[in-house]
mmCIF file of C-alpha atoms in Angstrom:
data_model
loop_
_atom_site.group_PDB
_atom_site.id
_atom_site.type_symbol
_atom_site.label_atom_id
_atom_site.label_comp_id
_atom_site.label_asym_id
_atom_site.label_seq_id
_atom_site.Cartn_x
_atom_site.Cartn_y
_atom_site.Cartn_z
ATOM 1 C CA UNK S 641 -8.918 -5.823 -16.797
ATOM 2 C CA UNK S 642 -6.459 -4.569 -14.053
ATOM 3 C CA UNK S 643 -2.948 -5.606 -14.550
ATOM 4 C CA UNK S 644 -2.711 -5.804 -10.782
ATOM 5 C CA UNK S 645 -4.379 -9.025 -10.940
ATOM 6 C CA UNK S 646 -1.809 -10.292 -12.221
ATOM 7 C CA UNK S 647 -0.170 -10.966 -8.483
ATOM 8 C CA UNK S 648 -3.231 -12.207 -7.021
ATOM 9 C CA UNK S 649 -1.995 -15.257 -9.940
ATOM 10 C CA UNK S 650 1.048 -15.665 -8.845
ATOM 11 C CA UNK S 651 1.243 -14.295 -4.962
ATOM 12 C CA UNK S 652 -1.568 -14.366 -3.249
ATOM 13 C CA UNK S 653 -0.573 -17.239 -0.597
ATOM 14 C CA UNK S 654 2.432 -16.632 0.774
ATOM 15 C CA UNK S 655 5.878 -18.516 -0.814
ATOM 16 C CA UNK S 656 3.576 -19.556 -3.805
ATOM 17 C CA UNK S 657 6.259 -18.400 -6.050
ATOM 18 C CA UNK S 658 10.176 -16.927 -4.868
ATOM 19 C CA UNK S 659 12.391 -15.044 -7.499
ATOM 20 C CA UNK S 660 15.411 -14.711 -7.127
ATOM 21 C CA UNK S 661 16.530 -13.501 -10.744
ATOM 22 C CA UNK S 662 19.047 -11.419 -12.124
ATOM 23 C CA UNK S 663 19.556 -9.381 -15.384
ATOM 24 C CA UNK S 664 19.640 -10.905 -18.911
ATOM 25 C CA UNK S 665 19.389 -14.912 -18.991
ATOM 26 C CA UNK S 666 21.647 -15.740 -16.154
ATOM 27 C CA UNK S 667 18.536 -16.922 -13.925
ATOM 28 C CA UNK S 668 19.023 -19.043 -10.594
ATOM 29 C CA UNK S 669 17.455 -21.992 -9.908
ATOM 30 C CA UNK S 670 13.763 -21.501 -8.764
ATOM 31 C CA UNK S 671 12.817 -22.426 -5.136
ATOM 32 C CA UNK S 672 11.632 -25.646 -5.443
ATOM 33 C CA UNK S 673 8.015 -23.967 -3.986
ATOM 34 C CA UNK S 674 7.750 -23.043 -7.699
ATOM 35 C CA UNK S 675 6.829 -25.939 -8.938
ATOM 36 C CA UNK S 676 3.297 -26.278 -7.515
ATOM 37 C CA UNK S 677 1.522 -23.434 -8.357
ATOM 38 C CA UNK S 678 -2.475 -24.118 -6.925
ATOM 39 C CA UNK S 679 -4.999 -23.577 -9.891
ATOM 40 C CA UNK S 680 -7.027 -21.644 -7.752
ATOM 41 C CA UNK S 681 -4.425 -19.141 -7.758
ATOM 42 C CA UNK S 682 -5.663 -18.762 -11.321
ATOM 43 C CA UNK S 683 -9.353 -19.616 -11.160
ATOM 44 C CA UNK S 684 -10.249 -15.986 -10.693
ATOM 45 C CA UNK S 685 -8.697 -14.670 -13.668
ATOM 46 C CA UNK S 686 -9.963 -17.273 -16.039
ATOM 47 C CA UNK S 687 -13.557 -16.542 -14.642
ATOM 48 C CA UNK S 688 -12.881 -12.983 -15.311
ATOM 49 C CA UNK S 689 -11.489 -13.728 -19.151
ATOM 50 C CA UNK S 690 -14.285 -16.896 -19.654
ATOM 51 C CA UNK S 691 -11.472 -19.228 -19.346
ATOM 52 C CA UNK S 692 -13.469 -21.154 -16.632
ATOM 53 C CA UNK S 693 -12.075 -24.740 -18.148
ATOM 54 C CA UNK S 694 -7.928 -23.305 -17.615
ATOM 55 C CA UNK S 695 -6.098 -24.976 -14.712
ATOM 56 C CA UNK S 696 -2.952 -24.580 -13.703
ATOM 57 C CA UNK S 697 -1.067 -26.942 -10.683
ATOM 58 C CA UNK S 698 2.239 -26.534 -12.119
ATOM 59 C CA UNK S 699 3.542 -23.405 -13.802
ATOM 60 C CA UNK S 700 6.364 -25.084 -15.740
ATOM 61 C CA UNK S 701 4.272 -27.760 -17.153
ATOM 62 C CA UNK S 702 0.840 -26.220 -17.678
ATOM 63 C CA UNK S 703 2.101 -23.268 -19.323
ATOM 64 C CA UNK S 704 4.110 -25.262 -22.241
ATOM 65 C CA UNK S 705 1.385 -25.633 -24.590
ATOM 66 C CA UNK S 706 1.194 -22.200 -24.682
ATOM 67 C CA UNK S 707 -3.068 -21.670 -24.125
ATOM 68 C CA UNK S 708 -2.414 -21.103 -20.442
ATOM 69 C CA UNK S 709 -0.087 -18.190 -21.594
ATOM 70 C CA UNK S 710 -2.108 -16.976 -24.137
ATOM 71 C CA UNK S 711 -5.338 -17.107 -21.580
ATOM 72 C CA UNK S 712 -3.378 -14.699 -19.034
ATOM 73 C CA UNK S 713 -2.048 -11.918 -22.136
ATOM 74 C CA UNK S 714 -5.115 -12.100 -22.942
ATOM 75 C CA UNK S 715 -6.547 -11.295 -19.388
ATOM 76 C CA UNK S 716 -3.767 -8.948 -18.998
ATOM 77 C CA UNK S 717 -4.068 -7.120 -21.658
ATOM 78 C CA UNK S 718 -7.616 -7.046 -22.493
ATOM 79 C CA UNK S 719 -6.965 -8.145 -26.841
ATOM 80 C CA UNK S 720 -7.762 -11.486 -28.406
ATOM 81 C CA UNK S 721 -5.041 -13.737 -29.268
ATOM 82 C CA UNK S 722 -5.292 -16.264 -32.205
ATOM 83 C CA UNK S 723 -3.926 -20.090 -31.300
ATOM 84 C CA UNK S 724 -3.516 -23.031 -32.610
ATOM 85 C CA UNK S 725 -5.978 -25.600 -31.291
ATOM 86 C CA UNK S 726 -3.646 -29.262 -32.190
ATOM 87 C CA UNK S 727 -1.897 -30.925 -29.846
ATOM 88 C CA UNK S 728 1.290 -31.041 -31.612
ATOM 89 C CA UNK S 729 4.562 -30.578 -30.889
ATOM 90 C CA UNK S 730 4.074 -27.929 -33.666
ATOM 91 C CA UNK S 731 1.175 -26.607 -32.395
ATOM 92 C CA UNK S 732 2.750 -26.022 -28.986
ATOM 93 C CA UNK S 733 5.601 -24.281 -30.479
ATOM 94 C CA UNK S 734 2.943 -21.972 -32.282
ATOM 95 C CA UNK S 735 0.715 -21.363 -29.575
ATOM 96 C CA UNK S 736 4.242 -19.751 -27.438
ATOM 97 C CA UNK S 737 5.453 -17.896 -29.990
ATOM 98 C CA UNK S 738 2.581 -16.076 -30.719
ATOM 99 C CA UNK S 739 2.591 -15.098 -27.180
ATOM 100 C CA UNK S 740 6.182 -14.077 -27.681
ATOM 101 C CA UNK S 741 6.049 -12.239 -30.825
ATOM 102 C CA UNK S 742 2.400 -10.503 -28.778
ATOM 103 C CA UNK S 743 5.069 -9.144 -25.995
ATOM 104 C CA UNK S 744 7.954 -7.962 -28.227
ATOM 105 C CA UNK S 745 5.154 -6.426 -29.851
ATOM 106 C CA UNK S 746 4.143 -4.430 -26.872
ATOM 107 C CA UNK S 747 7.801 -3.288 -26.505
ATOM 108 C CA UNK S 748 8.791 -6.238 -23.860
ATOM 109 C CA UNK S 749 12.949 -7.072 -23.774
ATOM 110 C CA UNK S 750 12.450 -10.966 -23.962
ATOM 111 C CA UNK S 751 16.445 -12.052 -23.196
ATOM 112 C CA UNK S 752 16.994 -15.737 -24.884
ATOM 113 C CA UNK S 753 13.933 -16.753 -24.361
ATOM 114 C CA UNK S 754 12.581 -19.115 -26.563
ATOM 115 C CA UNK S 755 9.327 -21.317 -28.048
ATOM 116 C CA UNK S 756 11.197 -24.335 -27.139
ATOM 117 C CA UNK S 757 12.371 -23.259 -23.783
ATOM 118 C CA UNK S 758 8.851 -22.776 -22.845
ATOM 119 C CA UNK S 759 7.386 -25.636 -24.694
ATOM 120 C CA UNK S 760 9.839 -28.209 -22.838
ATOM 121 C CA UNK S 761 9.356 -26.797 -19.448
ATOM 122 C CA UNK S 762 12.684 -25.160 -18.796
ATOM 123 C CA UNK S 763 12.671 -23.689 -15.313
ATOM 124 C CA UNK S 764 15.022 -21.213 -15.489
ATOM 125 C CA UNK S 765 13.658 -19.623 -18.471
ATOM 126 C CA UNK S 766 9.712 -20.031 -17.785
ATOM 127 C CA UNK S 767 10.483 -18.559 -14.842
ATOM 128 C CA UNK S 768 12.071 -15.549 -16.379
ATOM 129 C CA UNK S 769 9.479 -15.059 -18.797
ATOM 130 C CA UNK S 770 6.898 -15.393 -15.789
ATOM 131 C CA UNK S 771 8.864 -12.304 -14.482
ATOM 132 C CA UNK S 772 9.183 -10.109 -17.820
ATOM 133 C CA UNK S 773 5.771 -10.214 -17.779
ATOM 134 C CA UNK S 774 5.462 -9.222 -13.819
ATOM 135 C CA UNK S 775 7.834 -6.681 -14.472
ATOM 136 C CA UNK S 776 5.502 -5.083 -17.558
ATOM 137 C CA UNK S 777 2.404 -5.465 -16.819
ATOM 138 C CA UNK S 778 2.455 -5.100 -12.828
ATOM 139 C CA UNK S 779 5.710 -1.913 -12.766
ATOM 140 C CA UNK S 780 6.147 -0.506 -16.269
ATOM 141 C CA UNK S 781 2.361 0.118 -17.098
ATOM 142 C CA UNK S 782 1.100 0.680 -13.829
ATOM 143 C CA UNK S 783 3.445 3.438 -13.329
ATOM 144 C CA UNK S 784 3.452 4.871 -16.792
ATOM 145 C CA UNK S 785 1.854 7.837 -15.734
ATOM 146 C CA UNK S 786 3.161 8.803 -12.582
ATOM 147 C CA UNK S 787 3.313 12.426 -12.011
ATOM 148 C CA UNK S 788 6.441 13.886 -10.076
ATOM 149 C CA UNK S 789 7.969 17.139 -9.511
ATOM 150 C CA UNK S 790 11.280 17.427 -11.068
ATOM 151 C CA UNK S 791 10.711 14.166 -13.902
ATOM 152 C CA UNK S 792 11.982 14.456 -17.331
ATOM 153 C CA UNK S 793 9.643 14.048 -20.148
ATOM 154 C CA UNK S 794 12.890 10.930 -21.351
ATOM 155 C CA UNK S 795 12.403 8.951 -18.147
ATOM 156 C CA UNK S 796 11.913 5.460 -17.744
ATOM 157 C CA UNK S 797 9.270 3.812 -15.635
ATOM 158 C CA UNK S 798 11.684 2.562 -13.197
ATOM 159 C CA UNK S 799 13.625 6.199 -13.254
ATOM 160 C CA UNK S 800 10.389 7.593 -11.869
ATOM 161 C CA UNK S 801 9.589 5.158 -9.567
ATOM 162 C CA UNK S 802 13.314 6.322 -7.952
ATOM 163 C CA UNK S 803 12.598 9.837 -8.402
ATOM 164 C CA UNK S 804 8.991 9.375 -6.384
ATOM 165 C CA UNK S 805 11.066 7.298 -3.548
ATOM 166 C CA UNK S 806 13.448 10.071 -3.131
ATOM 167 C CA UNK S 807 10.816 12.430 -3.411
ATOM 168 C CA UNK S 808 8.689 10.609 -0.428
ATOM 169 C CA UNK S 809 11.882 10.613 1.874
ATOM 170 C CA UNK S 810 14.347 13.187 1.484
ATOM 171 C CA UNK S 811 13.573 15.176 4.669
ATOM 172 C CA UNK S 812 14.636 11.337 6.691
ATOM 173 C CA UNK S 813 17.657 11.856 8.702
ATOM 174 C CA UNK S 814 20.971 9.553 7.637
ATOM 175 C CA UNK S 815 18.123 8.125 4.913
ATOM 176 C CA UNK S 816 19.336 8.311 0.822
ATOM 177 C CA UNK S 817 17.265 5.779 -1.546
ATOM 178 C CA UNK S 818 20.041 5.749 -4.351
ATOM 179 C CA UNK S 819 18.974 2.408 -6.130
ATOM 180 C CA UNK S 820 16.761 -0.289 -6.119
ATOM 181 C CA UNK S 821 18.978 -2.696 -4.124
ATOM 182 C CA UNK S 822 21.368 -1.667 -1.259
ATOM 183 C CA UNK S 823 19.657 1.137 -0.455
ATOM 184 C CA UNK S 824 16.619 -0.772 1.103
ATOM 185 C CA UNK S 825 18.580 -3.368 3.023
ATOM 186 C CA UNK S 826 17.930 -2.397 6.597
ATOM 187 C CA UNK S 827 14.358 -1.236 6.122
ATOM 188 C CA UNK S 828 14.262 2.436 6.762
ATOM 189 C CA UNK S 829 13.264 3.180 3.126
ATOM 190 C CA UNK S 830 10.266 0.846 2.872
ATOM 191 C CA UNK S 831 9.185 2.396 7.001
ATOM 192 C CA UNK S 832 10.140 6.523 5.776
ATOM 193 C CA UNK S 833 7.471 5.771 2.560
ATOM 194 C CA UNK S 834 5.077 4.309 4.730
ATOM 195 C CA UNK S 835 5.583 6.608 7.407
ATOM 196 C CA UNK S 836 5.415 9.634 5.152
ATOM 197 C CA UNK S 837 1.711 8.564 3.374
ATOM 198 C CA UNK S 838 0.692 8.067 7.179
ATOM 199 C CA UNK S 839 1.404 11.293 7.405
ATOM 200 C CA UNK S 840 0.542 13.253 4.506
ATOM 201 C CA UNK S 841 -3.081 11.602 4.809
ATOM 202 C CA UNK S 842 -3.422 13.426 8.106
ATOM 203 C CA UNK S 843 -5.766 16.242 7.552
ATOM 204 C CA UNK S 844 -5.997 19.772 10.271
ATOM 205 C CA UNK S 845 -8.807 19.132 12.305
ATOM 206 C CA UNK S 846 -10.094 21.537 13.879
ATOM 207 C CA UNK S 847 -11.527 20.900 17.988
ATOM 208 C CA UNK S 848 -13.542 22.582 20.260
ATOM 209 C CA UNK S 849 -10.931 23.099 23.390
ATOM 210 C CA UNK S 850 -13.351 23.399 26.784
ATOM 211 C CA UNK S 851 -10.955 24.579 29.031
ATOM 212 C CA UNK S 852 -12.746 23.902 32.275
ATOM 213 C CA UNK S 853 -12.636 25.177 35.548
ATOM 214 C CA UNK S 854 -10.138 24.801 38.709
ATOM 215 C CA UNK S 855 -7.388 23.022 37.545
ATOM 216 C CA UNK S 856 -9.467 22.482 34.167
ATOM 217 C CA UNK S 857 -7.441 24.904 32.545
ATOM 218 C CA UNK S 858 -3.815 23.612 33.598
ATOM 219 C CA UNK S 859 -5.048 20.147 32.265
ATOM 220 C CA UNK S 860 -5.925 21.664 29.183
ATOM 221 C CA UNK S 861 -2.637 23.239 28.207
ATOM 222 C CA UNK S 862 -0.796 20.207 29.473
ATOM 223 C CA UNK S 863 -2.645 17.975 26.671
ATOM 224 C CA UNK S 864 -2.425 20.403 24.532
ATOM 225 C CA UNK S 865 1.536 20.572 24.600
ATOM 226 C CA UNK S 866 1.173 16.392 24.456
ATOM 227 C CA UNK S 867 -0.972 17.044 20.881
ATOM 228 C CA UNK S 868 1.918 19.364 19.752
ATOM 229 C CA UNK S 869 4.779 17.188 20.279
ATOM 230 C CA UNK S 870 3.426 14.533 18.691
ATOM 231 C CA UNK S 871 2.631 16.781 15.826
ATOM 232 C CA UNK S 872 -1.387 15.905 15.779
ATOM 233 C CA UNK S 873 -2.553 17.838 13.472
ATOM 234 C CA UNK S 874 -5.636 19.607 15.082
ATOM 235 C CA UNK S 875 -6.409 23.615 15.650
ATOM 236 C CA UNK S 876 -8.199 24.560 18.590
ATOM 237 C CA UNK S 877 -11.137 26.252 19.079
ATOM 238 C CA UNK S 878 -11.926 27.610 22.604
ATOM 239 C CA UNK S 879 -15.085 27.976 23.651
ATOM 240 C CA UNK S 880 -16.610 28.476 27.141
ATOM 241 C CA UNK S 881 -20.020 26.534 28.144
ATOM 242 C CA UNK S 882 -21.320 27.636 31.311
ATOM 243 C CA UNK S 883 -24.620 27.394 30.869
ATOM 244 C CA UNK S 884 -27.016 30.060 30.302
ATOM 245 C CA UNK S 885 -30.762 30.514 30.610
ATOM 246 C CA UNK S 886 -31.795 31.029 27.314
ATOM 247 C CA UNK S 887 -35.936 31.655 26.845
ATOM 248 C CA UNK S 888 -38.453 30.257 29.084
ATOM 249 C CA UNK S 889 -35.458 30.116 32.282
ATOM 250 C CA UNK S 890 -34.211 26.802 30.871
ATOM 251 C CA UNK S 891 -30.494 26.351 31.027
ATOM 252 C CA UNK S 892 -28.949 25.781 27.689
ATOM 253 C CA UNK S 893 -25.219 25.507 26.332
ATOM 254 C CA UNK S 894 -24.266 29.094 25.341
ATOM 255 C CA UNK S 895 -25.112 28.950 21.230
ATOM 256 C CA UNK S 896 -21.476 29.724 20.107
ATOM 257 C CA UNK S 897 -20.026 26.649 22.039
ATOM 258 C CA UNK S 898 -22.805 24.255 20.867
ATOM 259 C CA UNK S 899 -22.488 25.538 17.122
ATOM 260 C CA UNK S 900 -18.627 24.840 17.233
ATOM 261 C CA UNK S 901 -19.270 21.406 18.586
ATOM 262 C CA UNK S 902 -22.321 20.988 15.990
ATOM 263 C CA UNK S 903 -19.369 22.377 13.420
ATOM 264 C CA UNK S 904 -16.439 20.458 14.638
ATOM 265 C CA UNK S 905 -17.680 17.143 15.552
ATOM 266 C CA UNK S 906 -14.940 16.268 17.681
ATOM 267 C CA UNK S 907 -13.928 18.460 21.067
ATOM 268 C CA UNK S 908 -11.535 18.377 23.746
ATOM 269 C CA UNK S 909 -12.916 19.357 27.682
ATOM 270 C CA UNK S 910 -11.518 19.877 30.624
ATOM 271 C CA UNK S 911 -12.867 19.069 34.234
ATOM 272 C CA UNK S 912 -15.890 21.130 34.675
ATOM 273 C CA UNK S 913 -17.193 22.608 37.884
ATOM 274 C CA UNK S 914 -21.278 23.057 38.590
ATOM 275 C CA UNK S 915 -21.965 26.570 39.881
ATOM 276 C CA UNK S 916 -23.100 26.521 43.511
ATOM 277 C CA UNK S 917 -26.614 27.968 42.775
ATOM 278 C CA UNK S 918 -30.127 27.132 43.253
ATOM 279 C CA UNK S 919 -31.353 25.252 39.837
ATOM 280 C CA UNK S 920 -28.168 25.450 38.173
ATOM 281 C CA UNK S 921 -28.051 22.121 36.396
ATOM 282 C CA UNK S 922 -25.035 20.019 36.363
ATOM 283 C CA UNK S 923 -22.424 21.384 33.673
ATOM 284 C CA UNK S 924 -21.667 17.524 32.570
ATOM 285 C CA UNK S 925 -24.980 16.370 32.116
ATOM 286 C CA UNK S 926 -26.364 19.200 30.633
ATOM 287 C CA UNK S 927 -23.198 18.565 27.964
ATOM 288 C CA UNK S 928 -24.104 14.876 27.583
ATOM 289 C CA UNK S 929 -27.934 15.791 26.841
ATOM 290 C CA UNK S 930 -27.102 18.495 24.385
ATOM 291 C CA UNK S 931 -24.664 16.298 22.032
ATOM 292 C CA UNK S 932 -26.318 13.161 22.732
ATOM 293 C CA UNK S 933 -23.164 11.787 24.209
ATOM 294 C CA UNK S 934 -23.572 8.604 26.385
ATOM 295 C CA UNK S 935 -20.003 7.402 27.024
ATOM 296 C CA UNK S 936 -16.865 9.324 26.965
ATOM 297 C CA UNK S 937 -14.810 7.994 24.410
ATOM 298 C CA UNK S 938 -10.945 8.182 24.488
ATOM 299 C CA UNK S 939 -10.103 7.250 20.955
ATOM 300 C CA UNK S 940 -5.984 5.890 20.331
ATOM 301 C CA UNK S 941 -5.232 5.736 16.952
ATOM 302 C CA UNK S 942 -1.120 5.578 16.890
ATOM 303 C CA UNK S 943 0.918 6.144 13.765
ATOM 304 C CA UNK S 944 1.074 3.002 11.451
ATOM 305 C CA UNK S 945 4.874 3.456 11.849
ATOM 306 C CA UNK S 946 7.618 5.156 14.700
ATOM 307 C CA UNK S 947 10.546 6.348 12.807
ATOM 308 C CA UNK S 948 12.424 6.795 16.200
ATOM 309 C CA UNK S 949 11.609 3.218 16.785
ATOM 310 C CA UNK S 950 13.119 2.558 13.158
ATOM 311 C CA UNK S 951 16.438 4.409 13.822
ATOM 312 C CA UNK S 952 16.550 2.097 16.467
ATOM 313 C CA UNK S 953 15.946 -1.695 15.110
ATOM 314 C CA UNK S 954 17.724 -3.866 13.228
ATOM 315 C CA UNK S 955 17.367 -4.561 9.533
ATOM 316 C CA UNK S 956 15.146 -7.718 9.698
ATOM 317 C CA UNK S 957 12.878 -5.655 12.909
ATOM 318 C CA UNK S 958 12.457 -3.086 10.520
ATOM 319 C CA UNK S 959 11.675 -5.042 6.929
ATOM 320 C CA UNK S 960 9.432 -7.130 8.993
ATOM 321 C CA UNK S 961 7.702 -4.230 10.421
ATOM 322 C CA UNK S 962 7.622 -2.340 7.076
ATOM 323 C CA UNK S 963 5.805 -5.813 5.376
ATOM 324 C CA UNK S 964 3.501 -6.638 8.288
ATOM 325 C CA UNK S 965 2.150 -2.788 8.093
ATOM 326 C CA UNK S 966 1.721 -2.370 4.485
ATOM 327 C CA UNK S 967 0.053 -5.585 4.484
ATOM 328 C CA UNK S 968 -2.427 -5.201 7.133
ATOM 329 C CA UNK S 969 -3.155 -1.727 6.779
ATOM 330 C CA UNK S 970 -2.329 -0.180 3.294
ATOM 331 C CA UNK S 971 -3.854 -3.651 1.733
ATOM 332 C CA UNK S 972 -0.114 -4.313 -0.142
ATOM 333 C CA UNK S 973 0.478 -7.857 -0.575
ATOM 334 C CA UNK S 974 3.486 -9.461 1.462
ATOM 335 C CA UNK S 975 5.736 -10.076 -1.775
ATOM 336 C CA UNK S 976 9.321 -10.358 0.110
ATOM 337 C CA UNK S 977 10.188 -11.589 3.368
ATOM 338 C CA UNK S 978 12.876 -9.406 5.061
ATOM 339 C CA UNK S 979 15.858 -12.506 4.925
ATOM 340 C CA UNK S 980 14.976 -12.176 1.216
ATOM 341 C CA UNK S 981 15.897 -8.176 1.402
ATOM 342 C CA UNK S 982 18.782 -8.480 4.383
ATOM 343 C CA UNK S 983 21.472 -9.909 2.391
ATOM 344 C CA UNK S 984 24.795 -7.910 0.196
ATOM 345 C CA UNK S 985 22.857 -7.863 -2.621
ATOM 346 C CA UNK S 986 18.857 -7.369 -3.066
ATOM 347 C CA UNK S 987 17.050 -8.388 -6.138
ATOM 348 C CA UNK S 988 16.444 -5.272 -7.728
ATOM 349 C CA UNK S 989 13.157 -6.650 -9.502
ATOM 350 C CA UNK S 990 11.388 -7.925 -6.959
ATOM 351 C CA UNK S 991 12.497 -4.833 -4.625
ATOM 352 C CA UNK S 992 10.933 -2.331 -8.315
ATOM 353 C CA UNK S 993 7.773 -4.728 -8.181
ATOM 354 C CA UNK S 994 7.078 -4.145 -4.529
ATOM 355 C CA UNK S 995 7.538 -0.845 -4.238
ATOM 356 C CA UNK S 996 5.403 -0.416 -6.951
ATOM 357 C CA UNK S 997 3.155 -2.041 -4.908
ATOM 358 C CA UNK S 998 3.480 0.830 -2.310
ATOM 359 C CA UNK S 999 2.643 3.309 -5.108
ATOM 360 C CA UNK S 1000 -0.627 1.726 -6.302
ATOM 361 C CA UNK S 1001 -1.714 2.117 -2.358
ATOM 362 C CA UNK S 1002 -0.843 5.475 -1.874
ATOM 363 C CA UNK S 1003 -3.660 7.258 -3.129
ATOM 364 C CA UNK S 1004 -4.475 10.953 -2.705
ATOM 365 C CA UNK S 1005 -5.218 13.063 0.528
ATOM 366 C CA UNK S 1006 -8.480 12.158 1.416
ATOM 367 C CA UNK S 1007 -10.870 15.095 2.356
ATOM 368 C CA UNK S 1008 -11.959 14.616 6.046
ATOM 369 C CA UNK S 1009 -15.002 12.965 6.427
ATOM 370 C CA UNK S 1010 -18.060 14.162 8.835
ATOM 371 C CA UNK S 1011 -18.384 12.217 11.633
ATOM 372 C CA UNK S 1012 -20.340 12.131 14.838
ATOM 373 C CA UNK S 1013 -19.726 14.497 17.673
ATOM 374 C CA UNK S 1014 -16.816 13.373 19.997
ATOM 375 C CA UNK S 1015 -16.487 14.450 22.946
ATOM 376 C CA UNK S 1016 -12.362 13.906 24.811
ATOM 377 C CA UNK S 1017 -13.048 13.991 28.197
ATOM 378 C CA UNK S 1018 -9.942 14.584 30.215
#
């Protein structure tokens, strides 16, 4: 099963669960929205697993028998787990520690955490387990095998995780991602990765450029210098359709302008004069019978994010654009709120866990897709 459903368990309505940890056992006290964790938050994993009769309302409580925590390694991790099936004291202390001695197994640093702490509900240190395992299953393993120019063969999960945030902004003016904490405070880093995917998913296209006629031309070259500044990435094709009288005397687009359009899909036309002339057809309508076009369709697709706009903002503008974006158009779920990020010093873990997030979205260049013919009619 995909470890990524692991967050779907623990975030998927927002504030479910907060963490604010820090390195070895030193946790802070949870947000008090930790202590009422919905068991439908967990319903689709146990249906998944054939755990259909596991509920969980509270994650301190339901999780110190140890089943519930045996259920989700199992989930996680796709292996059977043995347990002990009393309702003991005993039994409870068995059940956790077999799901401890399970993750030091796998090679997960467990800090002072143990059976008992679990088994009598500590906050502090559930909660800190509930993270270890976040911080395995969700960063560690789903970045194992990251590929990025310049890695070392010795480098840890979370040193290639930096290396692939430098890597996806180090052309950003005045921005450096150092570390996991300070370094994303006012936003720019979590906008320059988005911002840089927008734009390495933008293939060349390659339009049919109709020039026109009278000031067709100037038009033309005007929107053509808009396209450039705004780096669009498009070649043109020119291509002149006055129409021609192809066999029988009827007037047809000349064939190397319709078989660019037919190619292309897409085109780009200027104003078009008709030719004063007895039976010469309209240049517009004959264009909008050939392709099929009824409507002329001005398509706005803006960039998910404006970096000048970024250089511009403040921190919380920019963390709450960064989240908003990711969320409703990469499909990353909204694991931090920017107050949570804006302060002297960010939690590195849940900063590592969400830009993980970012990484599992990112997928390659797709190849450009047919579509149907276009027509941009100035």
């Amino acid at each position: 099963m995909s470890t990524s459903k692991l967050w779907p368990f623990l975030q998927s309505t927002s504030g479910a669960i907060s963490f604010h940890v820090h390195e070895e056992a030193a946790w802070e006290e949870p947000d008090k929205q930790t202590a009422g964790v919905a068991s439908s938050l967990l319903a689709p994993l146990w249906r998944c697993s054939g755990e259909s009769q596991r509920h969980v309302s509270d994650l301190y409580e339901d999780l110190r028998d140890g089943h519930n925590l045996i259920s989700l390694l199992e989930v996680l991790s796709g292996e059977h787990l043995p347990r002990e099936k009393g309702r003991m004291r005993f039994h409870k202390l068995q059940n956790v520690q077999i799901a401890l001695d399970f993750l030091r197994h796998r090679q997960v640093k467990l800090v002072n955490i143990r059976n008992d702490d679990i088994a009598d509900g500590n906050p502090k240190l559930t909660l800190g387990l509930i993270w270890t395992i976040i911080l395995h299953f969700q960063v560690s393993c789903s970045i194992s095998d990251i590929q990025v120019n310049g890695q070392s063969e010795d480098m840890t999960a979370k040193e290639k995780l930096l290396l692939w945030s430098q890597k996806m902004t180090e052309n950003y003016q005045g921005i450096r991602c150092d570390n996991f904490t300070t370094s994303w405070r006012d936003g720019k880093l979590f906008n320059a990765v988005i911002h840089k995917h927008q734009s390495s998913r933008s293939t060349t296209r390659t339009v049919t450029l109709i020039p026109g006629d009278g000031i067709g031309p100037e038009i033309s070259a005007a929107v053509m210098k808009i396209f450039e500044a705004a780096q669009v990435p498009v070649q043109w094709e020119e291509r002149n359709v006055t129409a021609i009288q192809g066999p029988g005397g009827k007037w047809i687009i000349p064939p190397n302008a319709k078989e660019s359009m037919d190619k292309n899909k897409i085109g780009l036309k200027g104003p078009l004069n008709t030719p004063v002339a007895a039976g010469h057809p309209s240049m517009n309508l004959l264009l909008r019978k050939t392709f099929d076009l009824y409507a002329n369709v001005r398509p706005c697709m803006p960039r998910l994010v404006d970096m000048g706009r970024v250089y511009r903002q403040t921190n919380l503008e920019n963390l709450e654009q960064a989240f908003s974006v990711a969320e409703k158009d990469l499909g990353v779920t909204r694991l931090l709120d920017p107050e949570d990020v804006d302060v002297a010093h960010p939690d590195e873990k849940s900063i590592i866990t969400y830009v993980s997030s970012l990484y599992d979205a990112m997928p390659k260049v797709p190849e450009a897709q047919e579509g149907s013919d276009t027509l941009l009619d100035e």
